Amino acid sequence: MKVLIVGGGGREHALAWKCAAAARVTEVLVAPGNAGTATEAKVRNLAVGAEDIPALVALAVAERVDLTIIGPEGALVAGVVDAFEARGLKCFGPRRAAAQLEGSKAFSKQFLQRHGIPTARSATFTRASFDAAWVRRQRTPLVVKASGLAAGKGVVIATTLEEALAAAASMFAGQFGAAGHEVVIEEFLPGEEASFIVMADGEHILPLATSQDHKRRDDGDAGPNTGGMGAYSPAPVVTAAQHERIMCEVIEPAIRGLAADGMPYTGFLYAGIMVAPDGTPNVLEFNCRLGDPETQPVLMRLNSDLTLLCEAALAGRLDRVRADWDARAALGVVMAAAGYPDSVRTGDVLEGLEQAAQLPGKIFHAGTRLLDGRIVTSGGRVLCAVGLGESVAAAQREAYALAGAVHWNGAHYRRDIGYRAIARAAAPAA
Ligand code: AMP
């Protein structure tokens, strides 16, 4: 069996590594991949962009690919699955219509309201319909979001009304291009965040292991927002009772609602949840794909063959399979390049990867490429060092031992990934 993974980040390295581990998989192609996928057994990179849909279809046909898994949102929102299906090719992900859940926050908020799924109260504006008087009547803090895809950068938490008005004005003025033509303004929700990721086949749902990420650059969840500086699985904030509530109040009504609205959802569905102090699972956002870096620790714990799960979903048989998880915890530390997340420097040479490969755990590559036989940085988030352990604390030790073995100029990473889970484990039972 031949598998194609679309994308070139840490999530895609983990997907390629996991698929290549299945005995029935003969080869995994990655478009475009990175230096990590280039050096992984049974894996081959191809120089095709993750959003070049005609070239991806042509590649899948020419290479006789049996199953394609899409990593990033861009191609999904642009309709890559529809294009593969039109050629009779199996491609795991939502079609363009359902991918609007991520592609348009305005669409997603309307969907949540229509189906009674808990979320922050909000209003959506265009430049023409913008109502500054409405904004002035709201309580602060207010959250201002560009509706379209903005690579995780289109959200401003405004502590004053002036800040909220300024954020909306700069989005309308083109700060995020077309993504800011519509702006969602919503109430700020207190609580603890959790990522909840499932696989869906249009009707049935298979929840993946729970996880939680750290979005801020610096220790103690301080500093600017990033794509994610680390993640761990399981997430103790998602207790068994909370799991049940998220399934009943968010995931099941979402999958039913999408089918009822004529856009059945197949693929990974990621719900960003803010668990309110009273336990209500409020949806902050939906993503139509796996999270990065959550995927890396989550797939480290998956014992089942991922290709079988994807094929079952594509056949509408997700109710007939189950996923088997390693009982241990996994924790991933993202190592970032100089300047991340603002102006990233690239081209720094990585050292120590061979020594790190001798240690337990696994390093997934993200922003790396091969240059004259050496591995150099090529993006903001460079590596994700993942450890496994009997507790989150043990997984954390393993991950930091791995991270400590690798060096390059300007490398930086947080030293406290998982601190909330570790504090919870240390706290006396309530
Ligand atoms: P989003 O892309 O919509 O998930 O927003 C990015 C981040 O902004 C989230 O992970 C939260 O940390 C924060 N955020 C978004 N919406 C809210 C909200 N209504 N209340 C509090 N924090 C929020």
CSV table of C-alpha atoms and ligand atoms in Angstrom, one decimal:
chain,number,residue,atom,x,y,z
A,1,MET,CA,0.0,0.0,0.0
A,2,LYS,CA,1.2,3.5,-0.9
A,3,VAL,CA,0.3,6.5,1.2
A,4,LEU,CA,0.7,10.2,0.4
A,5,ILE,CA,0.9,12.8,3.2
A,6,VAL,CA,0.4,16.4,2.1
A,7,GLY,CA,2.3,19.1,4.1
A,8,GLY,CA,5.7,19.8,5.4
A,9,GLY,CA,5.5,20.4,9.1
A,10,GLY,CA,5.9,18.5,12.3
A,11,ARG,CA,2.4,17.1,12.1
A,12,GLU,CA,3.2,15.7,8.7
A,13,HIS,CA,6.4,14.1,9.8
A,14,ALA,CA,4.5,12.4,12.6
A,15,LEU,CA,1.8,11.3,10.1
A,16,ALA,CA,4.4,9.9,7.7
A,17,TRP,CA,6.3,8.1,10.5
A,18,LYS,CA,3.2,6.6,11.9
A,19,CYS,CA,1.9,5.4,8.4
A,20,ALA,CA,5.4,4.0,7.5
A,21,ALA,CA,5.3,1.9,10.7
A,22,ALA,CA,2.4,-0.2,9.4
A,23,ALA,CA,3.7,-3.4,7.9
A,24,ARG,CA,1.2,-3.3,5.0
A,25,VAL,CA,2.5,0.2,3.9
A,26,THR,CA,5.3,-0.2,1.3
A,27,GLU,CA,6.0,3.5,0.8
A,28,VAL,CA,5.0,6.9,2.2
A,29,LEU,CA,5.3,9.9,-0.1
A,30,VAL,CA,5.3,13.4,1.4
A,31,ALA,CA,4.5,16.6,-0.5
A,32,PRO,CA,6.7,18.6,0.1
A,33,GLY,CA,8.0,17.2,3.4
A,34,ASN,CA,11.1,18.4,5.3
A,35,ALA,CA,14.5,17.0,6.3
A,36,GLY,CA,12.9,14.7,8.9
A,37,THR,CA,10.7,13.0,6.4
A,38,ALA,CA,13.6,12.9,3.8
A,39,THR,CA,15.6,10.7,6.2
A,40,GLU,CA,12.8,8.5,7.6
A,41,ALA,CA,12.7,4.8,6.6
A,42,LYS,CA,10.2,4.0,3.8
A,43,VAL,CA,9.5,7.7,3.3
A,44,ARG,CA,10.2,9.8,0.1
A,45,ASN,CA,9.7,13.5,-0.3
A,46,LEU,CA,8.4,15.0,-3.5
A,47,ALA,CA,8.8,18.7,-4.5
A,48,VAL,CA,5.1,19.5,-4.8
A,49,GLY,CA,3.5,22.3,-2.8
A,50,ALA,CA,0.9,21.4,-0.2
A,51,GLU,CA,-1.7,23.8,-1.8
A,52,ASP,CA,-1.0,22.9,-5.5
A,53,ILE,CA,-4.1,20.8,-5.9
A,54,PRO,CA,-3.8,19.9,-9.7
A,55,ALA,CA,-0.1,18.8,-9.1
A,56,LEU,CA,-1.2,16.8,-6.0
A,57,VAL,CA,-3.9,15.0,-8.0
A,58,ALA,CA,-1.4,14.3,-10.8
A,59,LEU,CA,1.1,13.0,-8.3
A,60,ALA,CA,-1.4,10.6,-6.7
A,61,VAL,CA,-2.4,9.3,-10.1
A,62,ALA,CA,1.1,8.9,-11.4
A,63,GLU,CA,2.4,7.2,-8.2
A,64,ARG,CA,-0.7,5.0,-7.9
A,65,VAL,CA,-1.3,6.2,-4.3
A,66,ASP,CA,-3.9,4.2,-2.4
A,67,LEU,CA,-4.6,6.7,0.4
A,68,THR,CA,-3.9,10.4,0.8
A,69,ILE,CA,-4.0,12.2,4.2
A,70,ILE,CA,-4.1,16.0,4.2
A,71,GLY,CA,-2.1,17.7,6.9
A,72,PRO,CA,-2.7,21.5,6.6
A,73,GLU,CA,-6.0,23.5,6.3
A,74,GLY,CA,-5.2,25.5,3.2
A,75,ALA,CA,-5.7,22.7,0.7
A,76,LEU,CA,-8.8,21.4,2.5
A,77,VAL,CA,-10.5,24.8,2.5
A,78,ALA,CA,-9.5,25.1,-1.2
A,79,GLY,CA,-11.2,21.8,-2.0
A,80,VAL,CA,-8.4,19.3,-2.4
A,81,VAL,CA,-10.7,16.4,-1.2
A,82,ASP,CA,-13.3,17.3,-3.8
A,83,ALA,CA,-10.6,17.2,-6.5
A,84,PHE,CA,-9.3,13.8,-5.4
A,85,GLU,CA,-12.8,12.4,-5.2
A,86,ALA,CA,-13.6,13.6,-8.7
A,87,ARG,CA,-10.7,11.4,-9.9
A,88,GLY,CA,-11.8,8.4,-7.8
A,89,LEU,CA,-8.9,8.8,-5.4
A,90,LYS,CA,-9.2,8.1,-1.7
A,91,CYS,CA,-8.3,11.2,0.3
A,92,PHE,CA,-8.9,11.6,4.1
A,93,GLY,CA,-10.3,15.0,5.0
A,94,PRO,CA,-13.4,17.1,4.8
A,95,ARG,CA,-14.7,18.4,1.5
A,96,ARG,CA,-14.6,22.1,0.7
A,97,ALA,CA,-18.1,22.8,2.0
A,98,ALA,CA,-17.5,21.2,5.4
A,99,ALA,CA,-14.0,22.7,5.7
A,100,GLN,CA,-15.6,26.1,6.0
A,101,LEU,CA,-15.9,25.3,9.7
A,102,GLU,CA,-12.2,26.4,9.8
A,103,GLY,CA,-12.1,28.5,6.7
A,104,SER,CA,-14.7,31.0,7.9
A,105,LYS,CA,-15.1,31.8,11.6
A,106,ALA,CA,-18.3,33.7,10.6
A,107,PHE,CA,-19.7,30.5,9.1
A,108,SER,CA,-18.5,28.5,12.1
A,109,LYS,CA,-20.2,30.9,14.6
A,110,GLN,CA,-23.5,30.7,12.7
A,111,PHE,CA,-23.3,26.9,12.6
A,112,LEU,CA,-22.6,26.7,16.4
A,113,GLN,CA,-25.6,29.0,17.1
A,114,ARG,CA,-27.9,27.2,14.7
A,115,HIS,CA,-27.2,23.8,16.4
A,116,GLY,CA,-27.1,25.0,20.0
A,117,ILE,CA,-23.5,24.2,20.6
A,118,PRO,CA,-21.9,26.2,23.5
A,119,THR,CA,-19.7,29.1,22.3
A,120,ALA,CA,-19.0,32.7,23.2
A,121,ARG,CA,-21.6,35.3,22.3
A,122,SER,CA,-20.5,37.1,19.2
A,123,ALA,CA,-21.4,39.4,16.3
A,124,THR,CA,-19.9,39.3,12.8
A,125,PHE,CA,-19.2,42.5,10.7
A,126,THR,CA,-17.9,43.6,7.4
A,127,ARG,CA,-16.4,47.0,6.9
A,128,ALA,CA,-19.8,48.2,5.6
A,129,SER,CA,-21.8,46.7,8.4
A,130,PHE,CA,-19.4,47.6,11.2
A,131,ASP,CA,-21.2,49.0,14.3
A,132,ALA,CA,-18.8,50.8,16.6
A,133,ALA,CA,-21.7,51.7,18.9
A,134,TRP,CA,-22.4,47.9,19.4
A,135,VAL,CA,-18.7,47.4,20.3
A,136,ARG,CA,-18.9,50.3,22.8
A,137,ARG,CA,-21.8,48.6,24.6
A,138,GLN,CA,-19.8,45.4,25.2
A,139,ARG,CA,-17.8,44.5,28.3
A,140,THR,CA,-14.0,44.1,28.0
A,141,PRO,CA,-11.9,42.1,27.4
A,142,LEU,CA,-13.3,41.5,23.9
A,143,VAL,CA,-11.9,39.0,21.4
A,144,VAL,CA,-11.5,40.2,17.8
A,145,LYS,CA,-11.0,37.6,15.1
A,146,ALA,CA,-10.3,37.8,11.4
A,147,SER,CA,-12.9,35.4,9.9
A,148,GLY,CA,-10.7,33.7,7.3
A,149,LEU,CA,-7.4,31.7,7.5
A,150,ALA,CA,-4.7,33.8,9.1
A,151,ALA,CA,-2.2,31.1,10.1
A,152,GLY,CA,-3.2,31.4,13.7
A,153,LYS,CA,-2.4,35.1,13.9
A,154,GLY,CA,-5.8,36.6,13.3
A,155,VAL,CA,-7.0,36.8,16.9
A,156,VAL,CA,-6.6,39.8,19.2
A,157,ILE,CA,-7.6,39.8,22.9
A,158,ALA,CA,-8.4,43.5,23.5
A,159,THR,CA,-8.4,44.7,27.1
A,160,THR,CA,-10.0,48.1,26.2
A,161,LEU,CA,-12.8,49.1,23.8
A,162,GLU,CA,-10.3,51.3,21.9
A,163,GLU,CA,-8.0,48.4,21.4
A,164,ALA,CA,-10.9,46.3,20.1
A,165,LEU,CA,-12.0,49.1,17.7
A,166,ALA,CA,-8.4,49.5,16.5
A,167,ALA,CA,-7.9,45.7,15.9
A,168,ALA,CA,-11.1,45.6,13.9
A,169,ALA,CA,-10.1,48.6,11.9
A,170,SER,CA,-6.7,47.2,11.0
A,171,MET,CA,-8.3,43.9,10.0
A,172,PHE,CA,-10.7,45.7,7.7
A,173,ALA,CA,-7.8,47.7,6.3
A,174,GLY,CA,-6.1,44.5,5.1
A,175,GLN,CA,-3.8,43.4,8.0
A,176,PHE,CA,-4.6,39.8,7.1
A,177,GLY,CA,-5.7,40.3,3.5
A,178,ALA,CA,-9.0,38.8,2.5
A,179,ALA,CA,-9.1,36.8,5.8
A,180,GLY,CA,-10.1,40.1,7.5
A,181,HIS,CA,-12.9,41.2,5.2
A,182,GLU,CA,-15.2,39.7,7.8
A,183,VAL,CA,-14.5,40.2,11.5
A,184,VAL,CA,-16.0,38.2,14.4
A,185,ILE,CA,-16.1,40.0,17.8
A,186,GLU,CA,-16.9,37.9,20.8
A,187,GLU,CA,-17.0,37.9,24.6
A,188,PHE,CA,-13.9,36.8,26.4
A,189,LEU,CA,-14.3,33.4,28.1
A,190,PRO,CA,-12.3,32.5,31.2
A,191,GLY,CA,-11.3,28.9,31.8
A,192,GLU,CA,-8.8,26.3,30.8
A,193,GLU,CA,-8.3,25.3,27.2
A,194,ALA,CA,-8.2,21.8,25.8
A,195,SER,CA,-7.9,20.4,22.3
A,196,PHE,CA,-10.4,17.7,21.4
A,197,ILE,CA,-9.7,15.8,18.2
A,198,VAL,CA,-11.8,13.2,16.6
A,199,MET,CA,-12.0,11.2,13.3
A,200,ALA,CA,-15.4,11.3,11.6
A,201,ASP,CA,-16.9,9.4,8.7
A,202,GLY,CA,-19.9,11.6,8.0
A,203,GLU,CA,-21.9,9.8,10.7
A,204,HIS,CA,-19.7,8.0,13.2
A,205,ILE,CA,-17.1,9.4,15.5
A,206,LEU,CA,-13.8,8.0,16.8
A,207,PRO,CA,-12.3,10.3,19.4
A,208,LEU,CA,-8.5,10.4,19.5
A,209,ALA,CA,-6.5,10.6,22.8
A,210,THR,CA,-7.0,14.0,24.5
A,211,SER,CA,-4.2,16.6,24.3
A,212,GLN,CA,-3.4,20.2,25.3
A,213,ASP,CA,-1.0,22.6,23.8
A,214,HIS,CA,0.8,25.8,24.9
A,215,LYS,CA,0.3,28.7,22.6
A,216,ARG,CA,2.5,31.4,24.2
A,217,ARG,CA,6.2,31.7,23.5
A,218,ASP,CA,7.5,32.0,27.0
A,219,ASP,CA,7.4,30.0,30.3
A,220,GLY,CA,4.4,30.5,32.4
A,221,ASP,CA,2.2,31.1,29.3
A,222,ALA,CA,3.6,34.6,28.8
A,223,GLY,CA,4.8,36.4,25.7
A,224,PRO,CA,3.4,36.5,22.2
A,225,ASN,CA,1.1,33.9,20.7
A,226,THR,CA,2.7,31.3,18.5
A,227,GLY,CA,1.5,28.3,16.4
A,228,GLY,CA,2.2,26.2,19.6
A,229,MET,CA,5.3,25.7,21.7
A,230,GLY,CA,4.6,22.2,23.0
A,231,ALA,CA,1.8,19.8,23.8
A,232,TYR,CA,1.0,16.7,25.8
A,233,SER,CA,-1.4,13.8,25.9
A,234,PRO,CA,-3.5,12.9,27.7
A,235,ALA,CA,-4.9,16.2,29.0
A,236,PRO,CA,-5.9,15.8,32.6
A,237,VAL,CA,-8.3,18.8,32.2
A,238,VAL,CA,-10.4,16.5,30.1
A,239,THR,CA,-11.7,14.2,32.9
A,240,ALA,CA,-14.0,11.3,32.0
A,241,ALA,CA,-17.0,13.5,32.8
A,242,GLN,CA,-15.7,16.3,30.7
A,243,HIS,CA,-15.0,13.9,27.8
A,244,GLU,CA,-18.6,12.9,27.9
A,245,ARG,CA,-19.8,16.5,28.0
A,246,ILE,CA,-17.6,17.4,25.0
A,247,MET,CA,-18.9,14.4,23.0
A,248,CYS,CA,-22.6,15.1,23.8
A,249,GLU,CA,-22.6,18.9,23.7
A,250,VAL,CA,-20.1,19.6,21.0
A,251,ILE,CA,-18.9,16.8,18.8
A,252,GLU,CA,-22.0,14.7,18.3
A,253,PRO,CA,-24.3,17.8,17.5
A,254,ALA,CA,-21.6,19.1,15.2
A,255,ILE,CA,-21.3,15.9,13.1
A,256,ARG,CA,-25.1,15.5,13.1
A,257,GLY,CA,-25.6,19.2,12.2
A,258,LEU,CA,-23.1,19.1,9.4
A,259,ALA,CA,-24.9,16.0,7.9
A,260,ALA,CA,-28.3,17.7,8.4
A,261,ASP,CA,-27.0,20.8,6.7
A,262,GLY,CA,-26.0,18.7,3.6
A,263,MET,CA,-22.2,18.7,4.2
A,264,PRO,CA,-21.4,15.4,5.9
A,265,TYR,CA,-18.0,15.6,7.6
A,266,THR,CA,-15.2,13.1,6.9
A,267,GLY,CA,-11.8,13.7,8.3
A,268,PHE,CA,-10.1,14.8,11.5
A,269,LEU,CA,-12.1,17.4,13.4
A,270,TYR,CA,-10.4,19.5,16.0
A,271,ALA,CA,-12.4,21.5,18.5
A,272,GLY,CA,-10.6,24.2,20.5
A,273,ILE,CA,-12.5,24.1,23.8
A,274,MET,CA,-12.5,26.5,26.7
A,275,VAL,CA,-13.7,24.6,29.7
A,276,ALA,CA,-15.6,27.2,31.8
A,277,PRO,CA,-15.4,27.2,35.6
A,278,ASP,CA,-18.8,25.5,35.7
A,279,GLY,CA,-17.6,22.8,33.3
A,280,THR,CA,-19.4,24.0,30.1
A,281,PRO,CA,-17.3,23.1,27.0
A,282,ASN,CA,-17.4,26.3,25.0
A,283,VAL,CA,-16.1,26.0,21.4
A,284,LEU,CA,-13.4,28.6,20.6
A,285,GLU,CA,-12.8,27.3,17.1
A,286,PHE,CA,-13.0,24.3,14.9
A,287,ASN,CA,-10.1,23.2,12.8
A,288,CYS,CA,-10.7,20.8,9.9
A,289,ARG,CA,-7.4,18.9,10.4
A,290,LEU,CA,-5.1,17.7,13.2
A,291,GLY,CA,-3.4,20.2,15.4
A,292,ASP,CA,0.4,20.9,15.3
A,293,PRO,CA,2.1,20.2,17.8
A,294,GLU,CA,-0.7,18.1,19.4
A,295,THR,CA,-0.4,15.4,16.6
A,296,GLN,CA,3.2,14.6,17.6
A,297,PRO,CA,2.5,13.4,21.2
A,298,VAL,CA,-1.0,12.0,20.2
A,299,LEU,CA,0.5,9.8,17.4
A,300,MET,CA,3.3,8.7,19.7
A,301,ARG,CA,0.6,7.0,21.8
A,302,LEU,CA,-1.4,5.4,19.0
A,303,ASN,CA,-0.7,1.7,18.8
A,304,SER,CA,-3.3,1.1,16.0
A,305,ASP,CA,-2.5,1.3,12.3
A,306,LEU,CA,-3.6,4.8,11.3
A,307,THR,CA,-4.1,3.8,7.6
A,308,LEU,CA,-6.7,1.3,8.7
A,309,LEU,CA,-8.6,3.9,10.7
A,310,CYS,CA,-8.5,6.3,7.7
A,311,GLU,CA,-9.7,3.6,5.3
A,312,ALA,CA,-12.5,2.6,7.7
A,313,ALA,CA,-13.6,6.2,7.9
A,314,LEU,CA,-13.6,6.6,4.1
A,315,ALA,CA,-15.8,3.5,3.9
A,316,GLY,CA,-18.2,4.9,6.5
A,317,ARG,CA,-17.3,2.1,8.9
A,318,LEU,CA,-15.7,4.0,11.7
A,319,ASP,CA,-18.2,2.4,14.1
A,320,ARG,CA,-16.5,-1.0,13.4
A,321,VAL,CA,-13.0,0.0,14.5
A,322,ARG,CA,-11.3,1.1,17.7
A,323,ALA,CA,-8.1,2.9,18.4
A,324,ASP,CA,-5.7,1.4,20.8
A,325,TRP,CA,-3.6,3.9,22.9
A,326,ASP,CA,-0.4,3.5,24.8
A,327,ALA,CA,-1.3,4.1,28.5
A,328,ARG,CA,1.8,6.2,28.9
A,329,ALA,CA,1.8,10.0,28.6
A,330,ALA,CA,3.6,11.7,25.7
A,331,LEU,CA,4.9,15.2,25.8
A,332,GLY,CA,6.4,17.3,22.9
A,333,VAL,CA,8.6,20.3,23.3
A,334,VAL,CA,8.8,22.6,20.2
A,335,MET,CA,12.3,24.0,19.5
A,336,ALA,CA,12.1,27.3,17.6
A,337,ALA,CA,14.4,29.3,15.4
A,338,ALA,CA,16.0,32.6,16.3
A,339,GLY,CA,13.4,35.4,16.1
A,340,TYR,CA,10.3,33.1,16.2
A,341,PRO,CA,7.4,34.1,16.2
A,342,ASP,CA,8.2,37.5,14.7
A,343,SER,CA,11.0,37.6,12.1
A,344,VAL,CA,12.5,34.2,11.8
A,345,ARG,CA,16.1,33.6,10.8
A,346,THR,CA,16.7,30.5,8.6
A,347,GLY,CA,19.8,28.7,7.4
A,348,ASP,CA,21.3,27.8,10.9
A,349,VAL,CA,22.9,24.4,10.9
A,350,LEU,CA,21.5,21.8,13.3
A,351,GLU,CA,23.9,19.8,15.4
A,352,GLY,CA,23.4,16.8,17.7
A,353,LEU,CA,20.6,15.0,15.8
A,354,GLU,CA,22.6,11.8,15.6
A,355,GLN,CA,23.3,11.7,19.4
A,356,ALA,CA,19.6,12.5,20.0
A,357,ALA,CA,18.6,9.6,17.8
A,358,GLN,CA,20.3,7.3,20.4
A,359,LEU,CA,18.1,8.5,23.2
A,360,PRO,CA,14.6,7.3,24.0
A,361,GLY,CA,11.7,9.3,22.5
A,362,LYS,CA,11.5,10.8,19.0
A,363,ILE,CA,12.3,14.1,17.3
A,364,PHE,CA,9.9,15.2,14.7
A,365,HIS,CA,11.1,17.8,12.2
A,366,ALA,CA,9.1,20.9,11.1
A,367,GLY,CA,11.1,23.8,9.7
A,368,THR,CA,14.1,22.0,8.5
A,369,ARG,CA,15.7,21.2,5.1
A,370,LEU,CA,18.7,19.5,3.7
A,371,LEU,CA,21.4,21.8,2.3
A,372,ASP,CA,24.6,20.4,0.9
A,373,GLY,CA,24.3,17.3,3.1
A,374,ARG,CA,23.6,19.3,6.3
A,375,ILE,CA,20.3,19.9,8.0
A,376,VAL,CA,19.5,23.6,8.4
A,377,THR,CA,16.6,25.6,9.8
A,378,SER,CA,14.0,26.7,7.3
A,379,GLY,CA,11.0,27.9,9.4
A,380,GLY,CA,10.0,29.2,12.8
A,381,ARG,CA,9.2,26.0,14.5
A,382,VAL,CA,12.1,23.7,13.8
A,383,LEU,CA,11.7,20.5,15.8
A,384,CYS,CA,9.4,18.9,18.2
A,385,ALA,CA,11.1,16.6,20.8
A,386,VAL,CA,8.6,14.0,22.1
A,387,GLY,CA,9.1,11.9,25.2
A,388,LEU,CA,7.0,9.1,26.6
A,389,GLY,CA,6.7,8.2,30.3
A,390,GLU,CA,4.5,6.7,33.0
A,391,SER,CA,3.5,10.2,34.0
A,392,VAL,CA,3.5,13.6,32.3
A,393,ALA,CA,6.5,14.5,34.5
A,394,ALA,CA,8.4,11.4,33.3
A,395,ALA,CA,7.5,12.2,29.6
A,396,GLN,CA,8.6,15.7,30.2
A,397,ARG,CA,12.1,14.6,31.5
A,398,GLU,CA,12.5,12.4,28.4
A,399,ALA,CA,11.5,15.2,26.0
A,400,TYR,CA,13.9,17.7,27.6
A,401,ALA,CA,16.8,15.2,27.5
A,402,LEU,CA,16.2,14.9,23.7
A,403,ALA,CA,15.8,18.7,23.2
A,404,GLY,CA,19.0,19.2,25.2
A,405,ALA,CA,21.0,17.1,22.8
A,406,VAL,CA,20.3,19.3,19.7
A,407,HIS,CA,21.8,22.7,19.1
A,408,TRP,CA,21.8,25.5,16.6
A,409,ASN,CA,22.4,29.2,16.7
A,410,GLY,CA,19.4,31.0,18.2
A,411,ALA,CA,17.5,27.8,19.2
A,412,HIS,CA,15.0,28.5,22.0
A,413,TYR,CA,12.2,26.5,23.7
A,414,ARG,CA,10.1,26.6,26.7
A,415,ARG,CA,11.3,24.8,29.9
A,416,ASP,CA,7.8,24.2,31.4
A,417,ILE,CA,5.7,22.3,28.8
A,418,GLY,CA,3.1,20.3,30.7
A,419,TYR,CA,3.4,22.3,34.0
A,420,ARG,CA,-0.4,22.5,34.5
A,421,ALA,CA,-0.8,18.7,34.1
A,422,ILE,CA,2.1,18.1,36.4
A,423,ALA,CA,0.7,20.5,39.0
A,424,ARG,CA,-2.7,18.7,38.8
A,425,ALA,CA,-1.1,15.3,39.4
A,426,ALA,CA,0.8,16.7,42.4
A,427,ALA,CA,-2.3,18.3,43.9
A,428,PRO,CA,-4.1,16.3,46.6
A,429,ALA,CA,-7.2,14.7,45.2
A,430,ALA,CA,-10.3,17.0,45.7
B,1,AMP,P1,-8.9,30.7,18.0
B,1,AMP,O1,-8.0,30.7,16.7
B,1,AMP,O2,-10.3,31.3,17.7
B,1,AMP,O3,-8.9,29.4,18.7
B,1,AMP,O4,-8.2,31.7,19.0
B,1,AMP,C1,-6.8,31.6,19.3
B,1,AMP,C2,-6.6,31.7,20.8
B,1,AMP,O5,-7.2,32.9,21.3
B,1,AMP,C3,-7.3,30.5,21.6
B,1,AMP,O6,-6.5,29.4,21.6
B,1,AMP,C4,-7.5,31.2,22.9
B,1,AMP,O7,-6.4,31.1,23.7
B,1,AMP,C5,-7.8,32.6,22.6
B,1,AMP,N1,-9.2,32.9,22.5
B,1,AMP,C6,-10.0,32.8,21.4
B,1,AMP,N2,-11.3,33.1,21.6
B,1,AMP,C7,-11.4,33.4,22.9
B,1,AMP,C8,-12.4,33.8,23.8
B,1,AMP,N3,-13.7,34.0,23.4
B,1,AMP,N4,-12.2,33.9,25.1
B,1,AMP,C9,-10.9,33.7,25.6
B,1,AMP,N5,-9.8,33.4,24.8
B,1,AMP,C10,-10.1,33.2,23.5
